[in-house]
Amino acid sequence: MPFPDNSRPCGAKRNGEGHTEAVAAPPRFVVQLHDATTLHFDFRLQAGEVLRSWAVPKGPSLDPGVRRLAVPVEDHTLAAGEFEGVHEGQSRGSGAVIIWDEGTAEMVRDEPGHVSFVLHGRKLSGGFALTRTGERRWILVKVRDEAARPGSDIVTEQPASVRSGRTWQELRREPQAGHP
């Protein structure tokens, strides 16, 4: 599914003739760290009114020399990208979830089998690309640009949620609303 222009209004601006026009909100991205059957990162890019999603077992990297496996999963609702908490008692998707990073995304190229984009997040910034390498296999890479950090490991360096400041382990240990 290609990434459509996002026409959701988020404000207004004046055009050159003094008239007010709606301004479209830029597409967003979210990376959720999910302690499910296996610990993994859910990398999500907004495409219209859904979040296209990939499971990235080792998480994203700011090192352009590192290639990360990204397995496509079903699209999610925009509301799913807001969730931070513990899913309990579900056959799929149980466990602690933190919002590891979030921000906006600018699509640069969107073709079958290849998507490139610029992220503006709190941890991830600059150019990235997703390239299909098999039926259910993509590779996520950081583009060589001013935001690249060769040799770094952003996942280890910054493990906490950008919203709550908690790690997934801290969140898992806390009592959840409605659960003693």
PDB file of C-alpha atoms in Angstrom:
ATOM      1  CA  MET A   1       0.000   0.000   0.000  1.00  0.00           C
ATOM      2  CA  PRO A   2       1.589   3.275  -1.009  1.00  0.00           C
ATOM      3  CA  PHE A   3       1.804   6.164   1.393  1.00  0.00           C
ATOM      4  CA  PRO A   4      -0.869   8.697   0.354  1.00  0.00           C
ATOM      5  CA  ASP A   5      -0.642  12.405   0.944  1.00  0.00           C
ATOM      6  CA  ASN A   6      -1.928  13.055   4.432  1.00  0.00           C
ATOM      7  CA  SER A   7      -4.681  15.617   4.141  1.00  0.00           C
ATOM      8  CA  ARG A   8      -5.749  15.661   7.781  1.00  0.00           C
ATOM      9  CA  PRO A   9      -6.009  19.342   8.753  1.00  0.00           C
ATOM     10  CA  CYS A  10      -3.937  20.445  11.724  1.00  0.00           C
ATOM     11  CA  GLY A  11      -4.234  24.195  11.594  1.00  0.00           C
ATOM     12  CA  ALA A  12      -4.429  27.009   9.130  1.00  0.00           C
ATOM     13  CA  LYS A  13      -2.149  29.421   7.339  1.00  0.00           C
ATOM     14  CA  ARG A  14      -2.640  32.371   5.052  1.00  0.00           C
ATOM     15  CA  ASN A  15      -1.998  32.034   1.368  1.00  0.00           C
ATOM     16  CA  GLY A  16      -0.491  34.829  -0.716  1.00  0.00           C
ATOM     17  CA  GLU A  17      -3.924  36.408  -1.223  1.00  0.00           C
ATOM     18  CA  GLY A  18      -4.728  36.765   2.498  1.00  0.00           C
ATOM     19  CA  HIS A  19      -7.130  33.789   2.579  1.00  0.00           C
ATOM     20  CA  THR A  20      -6.884  31.154   5.275  1.00  0.00           C
ATOM     21  CA  GLU A  21      -6.195  27.594   4.112  1.00  0.00           C
ATOM     22  CA  ALA A  22      -6.136  24.321   6.021  1.00  0.00           C
ATOM     23  CA  VAL A  23      -2.671  22.904   6.578  1.00  0.00           C
ATOM     24  CA  ALA A  24      -2.195  19.142   6.405  1.00  0.00           C
ATOM     25  CA  ALA A  25      -0.501  17.483   9.348  1.00  0.00           C
ATOM     26  CA  PRO A  26       2.680  15.678   8.378  1.00  0.00           C
ATOM     27  CA  PRO A  27       2.529  11.885   8.601  1.00  0.00           C
ATOM     28  CA  ARG A  28       3.742  10.547  11.915  1.00  0.00           C
ATOM     29  CA  PHE A  29       5.884   7.639  12.937  1.00  0.00           C
ATOM     30  CA  VAL A  30       6.092   5.732  16.189  1.00  0.00           C
ATOM     31  CA  VAL A  31       8.484   3.053  17.432  1.00  0.00           C
ATOM     32  CA  GLN A  32       7.072   0.923  20.228  1.00  0.00           C
ATOM     33  CA  LEU A  33       9.230  -1.491  22.218  1.00  0.00           C
ATOM     34  CA  HIS A  34       7.069  -4.560  22.864  1.00  0.00           C
ATOM     35  CA  ASP A  35       7.792  -7.396  25.282  1.00  0.00           C
ATOM     36  CA  ALA A  36       5.671 -10.020  23.555  1.00  0.00           C
ATOM     37  CA  THR A  37       6.655 -13.639  22.854  1.00  0.00           C
ATOM     38  CA  THR A  38      10.027 -12.123  21.982  1.00  0.00           C
ATOM     39  CA  LEU A  39      11.199  -8.592  22.753  1.00  0.00           C
ATOM     40  CA  HIS A  40      11.059  -6.503  19.572  1.00  0.00           C
ATOM     41  CA  PHE A  41      10.458  -3.008  18.244  1.00  0.00           C
ATOM     42  CA  ASP A  42       7.329  -2.171  16.255  1.00  0.00           C
ATOM     43  CA  PHE A  43       8.275   0.427  13.634  1.00  0.00           C
ATOM     44  CA  ARG A  44       5.174   2.229  12.352  1.00  0.00           C
ATOM     45  CA  LEU A  45       4.775   4.813   9.555  1.00  0.00           C
ATOM     46  CA  GLN A  46       1.502   6.615   8.933  1.00  0.00           C
ATOM     47  CA  ALA A  47      -0.108   5.969   5.557  1.00  0.00           C
ATOM     48  CA  GLY A  48      -3.359   7.902   5.442  1.00  0.00           C
ATOM     49  CA  GLU A  49      -5.486   6.748   8.375  1.00  0.00           C
ATOM     50  CA  VAL A  50      -3.430   3.654   9.288  1.00  0.00           C
ATOM     51  CA  LEU A  51       0.048   2.871  10.545  1.00  0.00           C
ATOM     52  CA  ARG A  52       2.038   0.568   8.264  1.00  0.00           C
ATOM     53  CA  SER A  53       4.025  -1.647  10.597  1.00  0.00           C
ATOM     54  CA  TRP A  54       7.159  -3.761  10.714  1.00  0.00           C
ATOM     55  CA  ALA A  55       8.557  -5.811  13.595  1.00  0.00           C
ATOM     56  CA  VAL A  56      12.253  -4.973  13.984  1.00  0.00           C
ATOM     57  CA  PRO A  57      13.809  -7.536  16.363  1.00  0.00           C
ATOM     58  CA  LYS A  58      16.970  -5.581  17.203  1.00  0.00           C
ATOM     59  CA  GLY A  59      15.465  -2.109  16.869  1.00  0.00           C
ATOM     60  CA  PRO A  60      16.488   0.762  14.616  1.00  0.00           C
ATOM     61  CA  SER A  61      20.055   2.027  14.353  1.00  0.00           C
ATOM     62  CA  LEU A  62      21.646   5.402  13.688  1.00  0.00           C
ATOM     63  CA  ASP A  63      24.719   3.631  12.253  1.00  0.00           C
ATOM     64  CA  PRO A  64      24.495   3.540   8.420  1.00  0.00           C
ATOM     65  CA  GLY A  65      26.641   0.396   8.399  1.00  0.00           C
ATOM     66  CA  VAL A  66      24.009  -1.567  10.354  1.00  0.00           C
ATOM     67  CA  ARG A  67      21.168  -3.302   8.560  1.00  0.00           C
ATOM     68  CA  ARG A  68      18.161  -4.375  10.608  1.00  0.00           C
ATOM     69  CA  LEU A  69      15.687  -7.097   9.699  1.00  0.00           C
ATOM     70  CA  ALA A  70      12.148  -5.665   9.466  1.00  0.00           C
ATOM     71  CA  VAL A  71       9.251  -8.113   9.155  1.00  0.00           C
ATOM     72  CA  PRO A  72       5.987  -6.593   7.889  1.00  0.00           C
ATOM     73  CA  VAL A  73       2.996  -7.091  10.180  1.00  0.00           C
ATOM     74  CA  GLU A  74      -0.624  -6.034   9.804  1.00  0.00           C
ATOM     75  CA  ASP A  75      -1.479  -2.347   9.585  1.00  0.00           C
ATOM     76  CA  HIS A  76      -2.532  -0.746  12.862  1.00  0.00           C
ATOM     77  CA  THR A  77      -4.947   2.041  13.701  1.00  0.00           C
ATOM     78  CA  LEU A  78      -3.576   5.479  14.507  1.00  0.00           C
ATOM     79  CA  ALA A  79      -4.849   4.937  18.064  1.00  0.00           C
ATOM     80  CA  ALA A  80      -2.636   1.851  18.422  1.00  0.00           C
ATOM     81  CA  GLY A  81       0.376   4.131  18.006  1.00  0.00           C
ATOM     82  CA  GLU A  82      -0.669   5.974  21.175  1.00  0.00           C
ATOM     83  CA  PHE A  83      -0.628   2.891  23.423  1.00  0.00           C
ATOM     84  CA  GLU A  84       1.875   2.578  26.250  1.00  0.00           C
ATOM     85  CA  GLY A  85       1.050   0.065  28.969  1.00  0.00           C
ATOM     86  CA  VAL A  86       0.681  -3.659  29.499  1.00  0.00           C
ATOM     87  CA  HIS A  87      -1.483  -5.867  27.297  1.00  0.00           C
ATOM     88  CA  GLU A  88      -2.658  -8.711  29.501  1.00  0.00           C
ATOM     89  CA  GLY A  89      -4.464 -11.936  28.730  1.00  0.00           C
ATOM     90  CA  GLN A  90      -4.462 -11.539  24.966  1.00  0.00           C
ATOM     91  CA  SER A  91      -3.636 -14.474  22.714  1.00  0.00           C
ATOM     92  CA  ARG A  92      -1.391 -12.205  20.671  1.00  0.00           C
ATOM     93  CA  GLY A  93       0.325  -8.966  21.576  1.00  0.00           C
ATOM     94  CA  SER A  94       0.571  -9.500  25.348  1.00  0.00           C
ATOM     95  CA  GLY A  95       3.256  -7.850  27.428  1.00  0.00           C
ATOM     96  CA  ALA A  96       4.626  -4.395  28.203  1.00  0.00           C
ATOM     97  CA  VAL A  97       4.710  -1.739  25.464  1.00  0.00           C
ATOM     98  CA  ILE A  98       6.552   1.585  25.638  1.00  0.00           C
ATOM     99  CA  ILE A  99       6.650   4.382  23.096  1.00  0.00           C
ATOM    100  CA  TRP A 100      10.388   4.257  22.456  1.00  0.00           C
ATOM    101  CA  ASP A 101      10.299   7.116  19.914  1.00  0.00           C
ATOM    102  CA  GLU A 102       7.794   9.164  17.940  1.00  0.00           C
ATOM    103  CA  GLY A 103       7.644  12.144  15.647  1.00  0.00           C
ATOM    104  CA  THR A 104       6.878  13.069  12.062  1.00  0.00           C
ATOM    105  CA  ALA A 105       7.991  11.516   8.797  1.00  0.00           C
ATOM    106  CA  GLU A 106       8.588  13.016   5.356  1.00  0.00           C
ATOM    107  CA  MET A 107       8.220  10.500   2.536  1.00  0.00           C
ATOM    108  CA  VAL A 108      11.037  10.808   0.005  1.00  0.00           C
ATOM    109  CA  ARG A 109      10.380   7.765  -2.174  1.00  0.00           C
ATOM    110  CA  ASP A 110       7.582   5.204  -2.073  1.00  0.00           C
ATOM    111  CA  GLU A 111       7.787   2.420  -4.615  1.00  0.00           C
ATOM    112  CA  PRO A 112       6.891  -1.249  -4.426  1.00  0.00           C
ATOM    113  CA  GLY A 113       9.656  -2.836  -2.394  1.00  0.00           C
ATOM    114  CA  HIS A 114      11.351   0.401  -1.336  1.00  0.00           C
ATOM    115  CA  VAL A 115      10.378   3.272   0.924  1.00  0.00           C
ATOM    116  CA  SER A 116      12.713   6.097   1.932  1.00  0.00           C
ATOM    117  CA  PHE A 117      11.817   8.819   4.397  1.00  0.00           C
ATOM    118  CA  VAL A 118      13.189  11.457   6.749  1.00  0.00           C
ATOM    119  CA  LEU A 119      12.280  11.109  10.431  1.00  0.00           C
ATOM    120  CA  HIS A 120      11.958  13.955  12.905  1.00  0.00           C
ATOM    121  CA  GLY A 121      11.819  12.186  16.260  1.00  0.00           C
ATOM    122  CA  ARG A 122      13.374  12.585  19.674  1.00  0.00           C
ATOM    123  CA  LYS A 123      15.791   9.669  19.157  1.00  0.00           C
ATOM    124  CA  LEU A 124      15.627   8.970  15.439  1.00  0.00           C
ATOM    125  CA  SER A 125      16.267  11.721  12.924  1.00  0.00           C
ATOM    126  CA  GLY A 126      17.426  12.028   9.355  1.00  0.00           C
ATOM    127  CA  GLY A 127      17.045   9.703   6.415  1.00  0.00           C
ATOM    128  CA  PHE A 128      16.090   6.036   6.613  1.00  0.00           C
ATOM    129  CA  ALA A 129      15.060   3.417   4.072  1.00  0.00           C
ATOM    130  CA  LEU A 130      13.104   0.178   4.102  1.00  0.00           C
ATOM    131  CA  THR A 131      13.890  -2.224   1.260  1.00  0.00           C
ATOM    132  CA  ARG A 132      12.147  -5.531   0.560  1.00  0.00           C
ATOM    133  CA  THR A 133      14.600  -8.421   0.289  1.00  0.00           C
ATOM    134  CA  GLY A 134      12.090 -11.292   0.306  1.00  0.00           C
ATOM    135  CA  GLU A 135       8.392 -12.130   0.578  1.00  0.00           C
ATOM    136  CA  ARG A 136       8.179 -11.289   4.310  1.00  0.00           C
ATOM    137  CA  ARG A 137      11.579  -9.725   4.770  1.00  0.00           C
ATOM    138  CA  TRP A 138      12.633  -6.090   4.622  1.00  0.00           C
ATOM    139  CA  ILE A 139      15.814  -4.344   5.745  1.00  0.00           C
ATOM    140  CA  LEU A 140      15.750  -1.044   7.684  1.00  0.00           C
ATOM    141  CA  VAL A 141      18.856   1.131   7.220  1.00  0.00           C
ATOM    142  CA  LYS A 142      19.990   4.610   8.276  1.00  0.00           C
ATOM    143  CA  VAL A 143      21.036   6.885   5.416  1.00  0.00           C
ATOM    144  CA  ARG A 144      24.478   8.501   5.603  1.00  0.00           C
ATOM    145  CA  ASP A 145      23.627  12.074   6.563  1.00  0.00           C
ATOM    146  CA  GLU A 146      24.346  14.629   9.302  1.00  0.00           C
ATOM    147  CA  ALA A 147      22.185  12.678  11.796  1.00  0.00           C
ATOM    148  CA  ALA A 148      24.102   9.419  11.257  1.00  0.00           C
ATOM    149  CA  ARG A 149      26.143   8.144  14.208  1.00  0.00           C
ATOM    150  CA  PRO A 150      28.527   5.411  13.055  1.00  0.00           C
ATOM    151  CA  GLY A 151      29.421   3.001  15.835  1.00  0.00           C
ATOM    152  CA  SER A 152      26.537   4.043  18.074  1.00  0.00           C
ATOM    153  CA  ASP A 153      23.830   1.806  19.538  1.00  0.00           C
ATOM    154  CA  ILE A 154      20.830   4.069  20.187  1.00  0.00           C
ATOM    155  CA  VAL A 155      18.740   1.141  21.484  1.00  0.00           C
ATOM    156  CA  THR A 156      21.204   0.464  24.325  1.00  0.00           C
ATOM    157  CA  GLU A 157      22.081   4.122  24.911  1.00  0.00           C
ATOM    158  CA  GLN A 158      18.453   5.287  25.253  1.00  0.00           C
ATOM    159  CA  PRO A 159      16.211   2.399  26.387  1.00  0.00           C
ATOM    160  CA  ALA A 160      13.397   4.439  27.996  1.00  0.00           C
ATOM    161  CA  SER A 161      10.062   5.686  26.698  1.00  0.00           C
ATOM    162  CA  VAL A 162      10.012   9.192  25.216  1.00  0.00           C
ATOM    163  CA  ARG A 163       6.622   9.724  26.882  1.00  0.00           C
ATOM    164  CA  SER A 164       6.976   8.342  30.406  1.00  0.00           C
ATOM    165  CA  GLY A 165      10.730   7.991  30.825  1.00  0.00           C
ATOM    166  CA  ARG A 166      10.212   4.367  31.957  1.00  0.00           C
ATOM    167  CA  THR A 167      11.792   1.234  30.508  1.00  0.00           C
ATOM    168  CA  TRP A 168       9.601  -1.694  29.493  1.00  0.00           C
ATOM    169  CA  GLN A 169      10.864  -3.587  32.573  1.00  0.00           C
ATOM    170  CA  GLU A 170       9.781  -0.758  34.907  1.00  0.00           C
ATOM    171  CA  LEU A 171       6.393  -0.573  33.225  1.00  0.00           C
ATOM    172  CA  ARG A 172       5.904  -4.336  33.508  1.00  0.00           C
ATOM    173  CA  ARG A 173       6.590  -4.254  37.281  1.00  0.00           C
ATOM    174  CA  GLU A 174       4.046  -1.480  37.973  1.00  0.00           C
ATOM    175  CA  PRO A 175       0.484  -2.396  38.914  1.00  0.00           C
ATOM    176  CA  GLN A 176      -1.866  -1.614  36.035  1.00  0.00           C
ATOM    177  CA  ALA A 177      -5.161   0.226  36.382  1.00  0.00           C
ATOM    178  CA  GLY A 178      -7.845  -2.288  37.340  1.00  0.00           C
ATOM    179  CA  HIS A 179      -5.246  -4.908  38.323  1.00  0.00           C
ATOM    180  CA  PRO A 180      -4.067  -5.251  41.946  1.00  0.00           C
TER     181      PRO A 180
END
